[in-house]
Coordinates of C-alpha atoms in Angstrom, one line a residue:
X24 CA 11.2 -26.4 3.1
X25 CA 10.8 -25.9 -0.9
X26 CA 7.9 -24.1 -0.7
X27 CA 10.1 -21.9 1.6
X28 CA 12.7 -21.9 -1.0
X29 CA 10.3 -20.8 -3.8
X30 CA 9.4 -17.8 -1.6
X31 CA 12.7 -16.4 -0.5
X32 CA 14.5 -17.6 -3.9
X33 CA 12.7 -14.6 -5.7
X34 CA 13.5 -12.0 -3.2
X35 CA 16.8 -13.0 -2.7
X36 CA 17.4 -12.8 -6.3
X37 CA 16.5 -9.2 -5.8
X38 CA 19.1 -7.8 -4.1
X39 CA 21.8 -5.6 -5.2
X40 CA 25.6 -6.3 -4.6
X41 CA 25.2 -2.2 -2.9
X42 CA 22.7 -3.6 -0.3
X43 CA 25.0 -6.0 0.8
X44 CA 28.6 -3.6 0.7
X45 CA 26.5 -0.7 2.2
X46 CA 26.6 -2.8 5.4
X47 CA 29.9 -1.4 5.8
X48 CA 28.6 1.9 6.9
X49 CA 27.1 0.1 9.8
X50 CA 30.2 0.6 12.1
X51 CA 30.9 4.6 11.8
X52 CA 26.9 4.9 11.1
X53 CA 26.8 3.3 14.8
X54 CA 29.2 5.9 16.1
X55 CA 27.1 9.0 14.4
X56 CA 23.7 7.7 15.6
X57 CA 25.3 7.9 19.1
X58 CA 26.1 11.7 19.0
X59 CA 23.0 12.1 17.2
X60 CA 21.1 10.7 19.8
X61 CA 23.1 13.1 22.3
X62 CA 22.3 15.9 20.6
X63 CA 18.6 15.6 19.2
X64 CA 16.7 13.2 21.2
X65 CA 13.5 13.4 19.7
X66 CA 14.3 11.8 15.8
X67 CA 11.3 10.0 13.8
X68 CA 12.0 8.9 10.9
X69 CA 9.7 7.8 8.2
X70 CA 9.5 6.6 4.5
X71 CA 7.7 4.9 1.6
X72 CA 9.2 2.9 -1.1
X73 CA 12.4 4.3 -1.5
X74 CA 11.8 6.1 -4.9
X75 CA 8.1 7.2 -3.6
X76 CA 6.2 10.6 -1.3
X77 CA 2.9 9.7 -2.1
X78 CA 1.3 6.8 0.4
X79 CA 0.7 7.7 3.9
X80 CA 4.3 7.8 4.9
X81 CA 4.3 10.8 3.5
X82 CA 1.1 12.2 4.3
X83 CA 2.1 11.7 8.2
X84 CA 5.4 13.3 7.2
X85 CA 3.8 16.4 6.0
X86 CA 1.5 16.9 9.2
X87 CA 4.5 16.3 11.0
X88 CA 6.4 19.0 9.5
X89 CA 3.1 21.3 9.5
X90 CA 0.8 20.5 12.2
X91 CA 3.1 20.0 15.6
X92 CA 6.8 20.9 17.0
X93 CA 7.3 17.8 19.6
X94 CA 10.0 16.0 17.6
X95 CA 12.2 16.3 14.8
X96 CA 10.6 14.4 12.2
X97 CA 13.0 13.2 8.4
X98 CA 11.9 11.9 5.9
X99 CA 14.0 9.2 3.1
X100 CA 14.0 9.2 -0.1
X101 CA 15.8 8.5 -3.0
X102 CA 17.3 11.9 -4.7
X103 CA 17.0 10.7 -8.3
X104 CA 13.1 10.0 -7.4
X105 CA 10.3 11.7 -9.2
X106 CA 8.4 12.3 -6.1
X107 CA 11.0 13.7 -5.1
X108 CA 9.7 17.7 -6.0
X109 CA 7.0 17.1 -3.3
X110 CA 9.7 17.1 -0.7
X111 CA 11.8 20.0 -1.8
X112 CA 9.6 22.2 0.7
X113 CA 11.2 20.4 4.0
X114 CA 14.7 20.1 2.3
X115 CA 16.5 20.2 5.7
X116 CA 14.2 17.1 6.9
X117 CA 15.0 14.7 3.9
X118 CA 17.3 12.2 3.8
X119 CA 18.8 10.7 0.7
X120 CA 17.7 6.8 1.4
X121 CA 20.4 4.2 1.4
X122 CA 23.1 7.5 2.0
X123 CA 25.7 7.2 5.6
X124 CA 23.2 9.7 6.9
X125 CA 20.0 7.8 6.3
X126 CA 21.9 4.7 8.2
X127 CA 23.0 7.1 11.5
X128 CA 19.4 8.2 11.5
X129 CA 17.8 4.8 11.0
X130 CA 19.9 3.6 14.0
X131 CA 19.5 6.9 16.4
X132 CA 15.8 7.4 15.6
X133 CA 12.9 6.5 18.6
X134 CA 10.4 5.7 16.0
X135 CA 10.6 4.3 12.4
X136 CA 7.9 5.0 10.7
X137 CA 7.0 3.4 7.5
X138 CA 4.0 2.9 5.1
X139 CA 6.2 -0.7 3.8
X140 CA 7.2 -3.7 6.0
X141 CA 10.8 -3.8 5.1
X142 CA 11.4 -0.4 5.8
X143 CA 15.5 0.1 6.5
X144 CA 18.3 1.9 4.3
X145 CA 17.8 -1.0 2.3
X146 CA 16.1 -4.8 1.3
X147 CA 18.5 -6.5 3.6
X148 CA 18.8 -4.2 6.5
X149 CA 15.6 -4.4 6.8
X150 CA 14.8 -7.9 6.8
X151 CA 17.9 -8.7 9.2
X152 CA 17.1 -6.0 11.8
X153 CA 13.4 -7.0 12.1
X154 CA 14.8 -11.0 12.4
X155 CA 17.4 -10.3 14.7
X156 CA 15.1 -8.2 17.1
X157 CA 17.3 -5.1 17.0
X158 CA 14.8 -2.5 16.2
X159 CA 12.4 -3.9 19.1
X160 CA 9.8 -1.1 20.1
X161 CA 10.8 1.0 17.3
X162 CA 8.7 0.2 14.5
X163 CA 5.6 2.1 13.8
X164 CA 3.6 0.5 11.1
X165 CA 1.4 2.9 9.0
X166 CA 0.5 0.2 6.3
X167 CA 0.1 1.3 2.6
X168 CA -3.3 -0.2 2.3
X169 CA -6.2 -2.3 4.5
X170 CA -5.5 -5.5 5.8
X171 CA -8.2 -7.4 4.0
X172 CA -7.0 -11.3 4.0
X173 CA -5.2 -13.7 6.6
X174 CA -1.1 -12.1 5.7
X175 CA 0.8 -14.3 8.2
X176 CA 4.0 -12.0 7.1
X177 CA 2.0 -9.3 9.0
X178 CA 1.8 -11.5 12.2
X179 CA 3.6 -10.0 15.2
X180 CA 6.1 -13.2 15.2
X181 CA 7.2 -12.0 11.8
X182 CA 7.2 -8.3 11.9
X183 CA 7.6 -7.5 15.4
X184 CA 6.0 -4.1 15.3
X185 CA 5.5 -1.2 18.3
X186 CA 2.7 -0.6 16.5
X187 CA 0.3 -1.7 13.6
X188 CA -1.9 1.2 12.8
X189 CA -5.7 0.8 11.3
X190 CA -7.9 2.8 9.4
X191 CA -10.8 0.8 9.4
X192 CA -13.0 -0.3 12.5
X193 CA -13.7 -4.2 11.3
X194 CA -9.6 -4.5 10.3
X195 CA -8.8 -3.3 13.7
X196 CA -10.9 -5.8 15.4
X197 CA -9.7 -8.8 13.3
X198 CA -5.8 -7.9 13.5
X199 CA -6.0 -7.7 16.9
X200 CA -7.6 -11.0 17.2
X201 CA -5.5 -12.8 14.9
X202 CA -2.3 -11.1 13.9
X203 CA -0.9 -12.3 17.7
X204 CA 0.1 -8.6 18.7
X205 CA 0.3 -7.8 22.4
X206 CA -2.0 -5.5 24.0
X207 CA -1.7 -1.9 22.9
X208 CA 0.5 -3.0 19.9
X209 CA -2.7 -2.3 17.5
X210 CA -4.4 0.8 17.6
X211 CA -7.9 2.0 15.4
X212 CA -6.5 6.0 14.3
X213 CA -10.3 5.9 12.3
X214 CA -8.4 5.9 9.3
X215 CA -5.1 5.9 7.0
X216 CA -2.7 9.1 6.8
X217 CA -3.9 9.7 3.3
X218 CA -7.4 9.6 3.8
X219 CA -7.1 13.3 5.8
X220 CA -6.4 14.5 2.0
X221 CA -9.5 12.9 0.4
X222 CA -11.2 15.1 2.3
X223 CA -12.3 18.6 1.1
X224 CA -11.3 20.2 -2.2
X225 CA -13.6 18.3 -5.0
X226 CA -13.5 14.5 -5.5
X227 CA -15.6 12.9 -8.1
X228 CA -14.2 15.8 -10.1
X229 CA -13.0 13.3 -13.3
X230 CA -15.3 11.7 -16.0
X231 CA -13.6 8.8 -15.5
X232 CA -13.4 5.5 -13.8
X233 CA -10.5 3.7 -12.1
X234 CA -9.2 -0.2 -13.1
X235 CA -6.4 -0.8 -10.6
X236 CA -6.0 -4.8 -10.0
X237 CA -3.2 -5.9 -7.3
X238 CA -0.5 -7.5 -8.1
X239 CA 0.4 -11.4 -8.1
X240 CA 3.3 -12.5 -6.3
X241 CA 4.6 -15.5 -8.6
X242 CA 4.9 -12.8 -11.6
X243 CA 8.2 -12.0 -11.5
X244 CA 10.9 -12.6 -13.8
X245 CA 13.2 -15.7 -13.0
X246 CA 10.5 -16.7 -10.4
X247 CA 10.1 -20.5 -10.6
X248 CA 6.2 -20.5 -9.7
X249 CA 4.9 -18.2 -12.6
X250 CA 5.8 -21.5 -15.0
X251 CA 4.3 -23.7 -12.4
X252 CA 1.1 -21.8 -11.7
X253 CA 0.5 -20.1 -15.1
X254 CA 1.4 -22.7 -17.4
X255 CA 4.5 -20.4 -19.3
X256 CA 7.1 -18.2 -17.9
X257 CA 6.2 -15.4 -20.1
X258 CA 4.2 -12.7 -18.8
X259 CA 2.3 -11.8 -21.5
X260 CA 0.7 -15.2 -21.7
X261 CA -0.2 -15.3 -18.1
X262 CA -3.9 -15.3 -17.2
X263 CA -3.6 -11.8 -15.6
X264 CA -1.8 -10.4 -18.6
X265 CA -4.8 -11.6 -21.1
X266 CA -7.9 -11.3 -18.7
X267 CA -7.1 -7.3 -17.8
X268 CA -6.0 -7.3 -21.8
X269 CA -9.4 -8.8 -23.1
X270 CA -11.0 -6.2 -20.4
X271 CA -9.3 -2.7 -21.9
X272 CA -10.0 -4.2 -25.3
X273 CA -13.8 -5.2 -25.3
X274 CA -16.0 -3.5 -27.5
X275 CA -18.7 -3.1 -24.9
X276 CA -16.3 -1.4 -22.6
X277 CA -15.6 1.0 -25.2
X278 CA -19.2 1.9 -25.7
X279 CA -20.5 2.2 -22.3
X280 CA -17.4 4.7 -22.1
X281 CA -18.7 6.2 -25.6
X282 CA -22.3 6.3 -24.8
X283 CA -21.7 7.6 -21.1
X284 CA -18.7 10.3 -21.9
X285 CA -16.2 8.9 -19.7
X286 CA -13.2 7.2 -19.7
X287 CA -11.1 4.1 -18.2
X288 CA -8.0 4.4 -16.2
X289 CA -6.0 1.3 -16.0
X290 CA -3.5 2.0 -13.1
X291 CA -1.6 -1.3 -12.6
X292 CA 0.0 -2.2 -8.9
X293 CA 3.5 -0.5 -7.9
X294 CA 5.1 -4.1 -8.1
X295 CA 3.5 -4.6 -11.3
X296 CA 4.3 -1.4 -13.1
X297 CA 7.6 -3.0 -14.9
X298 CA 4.4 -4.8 -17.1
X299 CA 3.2 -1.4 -17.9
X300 CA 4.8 -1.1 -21.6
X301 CA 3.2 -3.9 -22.3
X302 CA -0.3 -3.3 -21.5
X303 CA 0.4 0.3 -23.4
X304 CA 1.5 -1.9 -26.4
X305 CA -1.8 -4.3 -25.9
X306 CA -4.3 -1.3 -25.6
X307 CA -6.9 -0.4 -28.7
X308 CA -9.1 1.6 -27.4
X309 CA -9.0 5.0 -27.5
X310 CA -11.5 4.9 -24.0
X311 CA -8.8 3.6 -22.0
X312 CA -5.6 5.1 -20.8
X313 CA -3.0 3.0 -19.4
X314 CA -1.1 5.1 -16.9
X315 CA 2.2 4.8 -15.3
X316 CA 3.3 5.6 -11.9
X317 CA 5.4 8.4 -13.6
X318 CA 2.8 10.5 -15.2
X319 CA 0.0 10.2 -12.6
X320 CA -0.6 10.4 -9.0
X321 CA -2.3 7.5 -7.6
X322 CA -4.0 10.2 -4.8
X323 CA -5.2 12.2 -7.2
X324 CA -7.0 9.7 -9.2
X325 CA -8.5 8.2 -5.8
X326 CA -10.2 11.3 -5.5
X327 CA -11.4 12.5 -8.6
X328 CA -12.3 8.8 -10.2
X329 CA -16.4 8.5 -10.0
X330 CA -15.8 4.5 -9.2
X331 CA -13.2 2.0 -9.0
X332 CA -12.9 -1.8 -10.8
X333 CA -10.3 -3.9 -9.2
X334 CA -10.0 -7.6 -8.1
X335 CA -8.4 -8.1 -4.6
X336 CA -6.2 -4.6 -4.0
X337 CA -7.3 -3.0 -0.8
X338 CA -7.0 0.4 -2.6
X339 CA -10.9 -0.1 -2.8
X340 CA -11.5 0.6 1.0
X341 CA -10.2 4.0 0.0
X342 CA -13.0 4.5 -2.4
X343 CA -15.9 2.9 0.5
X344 CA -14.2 5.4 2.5
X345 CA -15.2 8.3 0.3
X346 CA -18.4 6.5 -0.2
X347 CA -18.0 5.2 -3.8
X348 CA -19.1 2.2 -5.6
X349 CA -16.9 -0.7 -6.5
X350 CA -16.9 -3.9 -8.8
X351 CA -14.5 -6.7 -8.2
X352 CA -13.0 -9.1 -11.0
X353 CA -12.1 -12.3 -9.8
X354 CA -11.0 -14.6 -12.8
X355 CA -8.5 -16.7 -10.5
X356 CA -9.3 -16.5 -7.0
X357 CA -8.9 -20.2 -6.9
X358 CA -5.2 -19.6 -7.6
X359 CA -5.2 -16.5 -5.7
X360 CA -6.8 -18.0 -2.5
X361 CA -4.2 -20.7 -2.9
X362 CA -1.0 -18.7 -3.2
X363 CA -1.2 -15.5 -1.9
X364 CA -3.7 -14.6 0.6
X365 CA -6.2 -16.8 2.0
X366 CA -9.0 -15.0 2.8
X367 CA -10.0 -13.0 6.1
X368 CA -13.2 -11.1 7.2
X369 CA -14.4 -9.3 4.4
X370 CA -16.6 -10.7 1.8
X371 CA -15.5 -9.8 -1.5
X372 CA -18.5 -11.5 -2.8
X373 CA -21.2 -10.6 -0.1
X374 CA -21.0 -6.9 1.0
X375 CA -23.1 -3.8 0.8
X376 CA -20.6 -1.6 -1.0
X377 CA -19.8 -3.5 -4.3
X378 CA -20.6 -6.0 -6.9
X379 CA -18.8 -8.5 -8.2
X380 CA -17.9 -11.1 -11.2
X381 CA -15.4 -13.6 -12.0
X382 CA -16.3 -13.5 -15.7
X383 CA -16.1 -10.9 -18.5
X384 CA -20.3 -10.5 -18.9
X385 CA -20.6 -10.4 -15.6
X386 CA -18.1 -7.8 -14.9
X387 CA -19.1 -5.4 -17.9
X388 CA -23.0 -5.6 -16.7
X389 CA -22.2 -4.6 -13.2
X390 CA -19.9 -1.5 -15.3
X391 CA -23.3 -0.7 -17.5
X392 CA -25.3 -0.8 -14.8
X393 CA -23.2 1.5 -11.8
X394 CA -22.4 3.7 -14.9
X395 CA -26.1 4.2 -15.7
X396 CA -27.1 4.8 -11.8
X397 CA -25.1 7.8 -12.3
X398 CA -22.6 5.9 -9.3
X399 CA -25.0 6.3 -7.0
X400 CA -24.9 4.2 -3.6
X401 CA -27.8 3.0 -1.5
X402 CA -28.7 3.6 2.2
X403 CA -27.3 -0.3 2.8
X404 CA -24.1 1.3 1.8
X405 CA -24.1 4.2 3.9
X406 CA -25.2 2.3 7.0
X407 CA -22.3 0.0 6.6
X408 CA -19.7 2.5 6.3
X409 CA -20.6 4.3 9.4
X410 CA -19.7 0.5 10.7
X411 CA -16.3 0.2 9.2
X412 CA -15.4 4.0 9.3
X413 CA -17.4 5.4 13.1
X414 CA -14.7 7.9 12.9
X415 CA -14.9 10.1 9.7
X416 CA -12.6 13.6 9.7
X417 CA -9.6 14.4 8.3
X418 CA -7.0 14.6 11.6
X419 CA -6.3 10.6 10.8
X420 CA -2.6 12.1 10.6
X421 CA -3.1 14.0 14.1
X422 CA -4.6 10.5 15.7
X423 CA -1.6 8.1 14.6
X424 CA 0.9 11.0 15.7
X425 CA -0.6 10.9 19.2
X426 CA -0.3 7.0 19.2
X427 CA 3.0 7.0 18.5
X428 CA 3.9 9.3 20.7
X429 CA 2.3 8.3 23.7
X430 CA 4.4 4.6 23.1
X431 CA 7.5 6.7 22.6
X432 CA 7.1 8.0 25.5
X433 CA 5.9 5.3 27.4
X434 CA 9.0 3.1 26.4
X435 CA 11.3 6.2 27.6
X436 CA 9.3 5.6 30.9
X437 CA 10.5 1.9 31.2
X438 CA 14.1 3.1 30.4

């Protein structure tokens, strides 16, 4: 029960006194969504983070809108969001998220559609519909990354999904083994939304390498376990705070940048980006850019980075998937292992596509040495990802459409 306690205290402490008085659109919200389901039958609705058109909630938006004319597909989003411009094209599809109108949709809709978990009007909605089984059969999961590691949040008894979509061939295998979904609740679309934009165009385009590390749940402001786990409840004395720090500051990074004429991109988590100020502040080397969500587009830098250094984020399956290599830091997976996510299939340590280091030397001789291969990745490499990617095109967008509209239909069959 306290470990409970420490989990929900956090994200409790998180919500907004609007979350909870918006509830009071529910009633005439409830009335709309019945004359909207009267009048337009077919309504998908789908969304991001609520400030965000850049994951594959969006990417699936934007085939919808382009690539088919079966249903009338919205998209939410915050109006006061920067990604908000990339939406301005299907301005009579888009919502303002948490608005009256984003509620009567959310309830009228036959599939929600969402890259996030919680993925109502808002943080409670969201959580309470899903618990209280009232958006059964409704709830089309496009992830915003690869399950990787055992998430028992993602379990069907906690999430209660239509459908949990996979873009690789080894995930699909192991969440339908473990993650307790009943048959034709998981489906392999050979891969995520955003992958149909990595191909084409010209990736590997940048002289640069990406450093994105994942974020760590207990480092949060006012959260009880960051004193407990980390020895101080300031951030910038946490181990993840002075490992990545003594990484963007070390001499020998900055010369295999130098001597190689390329530079580093630190690109921290979206749950970690309130840190980024202070990684900016930290930074001495003029090889390293510390970027914020505001000024770059993580899709952009998927593509055009040569190679990616991270420790546990499954934002490297995107850069397998365009068949580039990858060096993991580990500095805590002890901790990590312990209080996040235990792990699950893949070997972080023993896999064809990437090296991997839970030390400083270690990491920065695996950087020298995939810099000086000129990121080059063997055959081992290429045979593997035929294994974990069989299906390799970009109409991933086209496939999860299909899926979820062959269960739309099916449960319209039942009705």
């Amino acid at each position: 029960m306290s470990n409970i306690k420490k989990r929900l205290g956090p994200k409790l402490a998180i919500l907004k006194i609007s979350d909870i008085l918006t509830l009071a659109y529910l009633p005439a919200a409830a009335i709309y969504a019945c004359w909207l389901r009267y009048k337009k039958r077919d309504i998908w609705l789908v969304c991001e983070r609520k400030d965000e058109a850049r994951d594959n909630g969006f990417a699936f938006f934007k085939y919808c809108m382009e690539g088919q004319k079966k249903v009338a597909c919205y998209y939410a989003i915050d109006k006061t969001a920067e990604d908000y411009e990339k939406v301005k094209p299907y301005a009579g599809n888009v919502i303002p998220f948490g608005s009256f109108r984003h509620w009567a949709y959310y309830l009228a809709c036959q599939a929600n559609i969402s890259s996030q978990k919680n993925n109502g009007p808002n943080t409670l909605c969201g959580f309470l519909f899903r618990k209280l089984n009232l958006m059964n059969n409704k709830i089309f999961f496009l992830q915003h990354g690869t399950i990787i590691n055992d998430c028992p949040f993602m379990h069907y008894r906690s999430t209660k999904f239509r459908l949990f979509c996979c873009g690789a061939w080894p995930e699909y295998l192991y969440v339908k083994s473990q993650y307790g979904y009943p048959e034709g609740h998981v489906a392999y679309v050979g891969g995520q939304c955003r992958h149909d934009l990595l191909h084409g165009g010209t990736p590997n385009s940048g002289r640069f390498v990406l450093v994105m590390p994942t974020w760590r749940d207990w480092l949060f402001p006012k959260d009880p376990r960051m004193l407990e786990f980390e020895g101080t409840d300031k951030f910038e004395e946490s181990n993840y705070f002075r490992h990545w720090a003594e990484v963007i500051n070390h001499e020998r990074l900055t010369e295999i940048a130098e001597c190689n004429h390329i530079t580093f991109i630190f690109y921290l988590h979206p749950q970690m980006q309130r840190y980024v100020h202070l990684f900016q502040r930290a930074c001495r080397s003029g090889r390293v850019i510390i970027a914020d969500k505001g000024s770059y587009q993580l899709p952009e830098l998927v593509k055009e980075a040569r190679a990616l250094v991270t420790d546990y984020s499954s934002i490297f399956f995107d850069f397998i998937y365009m068949k580039k290599p990858v060096v993991f830091y580990q500095f805590d997976e002890d901790t990590y292992r312990a209080h996040q996510y235990p792990e699950g299939y893949f070997s972080y340590k023993e896999n064809p596509f990437s090296k991997w280091g839970n030390d400083i030397n270690s990491l920065l001789g695996h950087i020298q040495d995939m810099v000086e291969e000129g990121f080059s990745v063997g055959s081992q490499y290429e045979g593997a990802h035929k294994e974990y990617f069989p299906i390799y095109d970009a109409n991933n967008s086209k496939r999860t459409f299909e899926e979820i509209y062959k269960r739309v239909r099916q449960k319209r069959g039942s009705q």
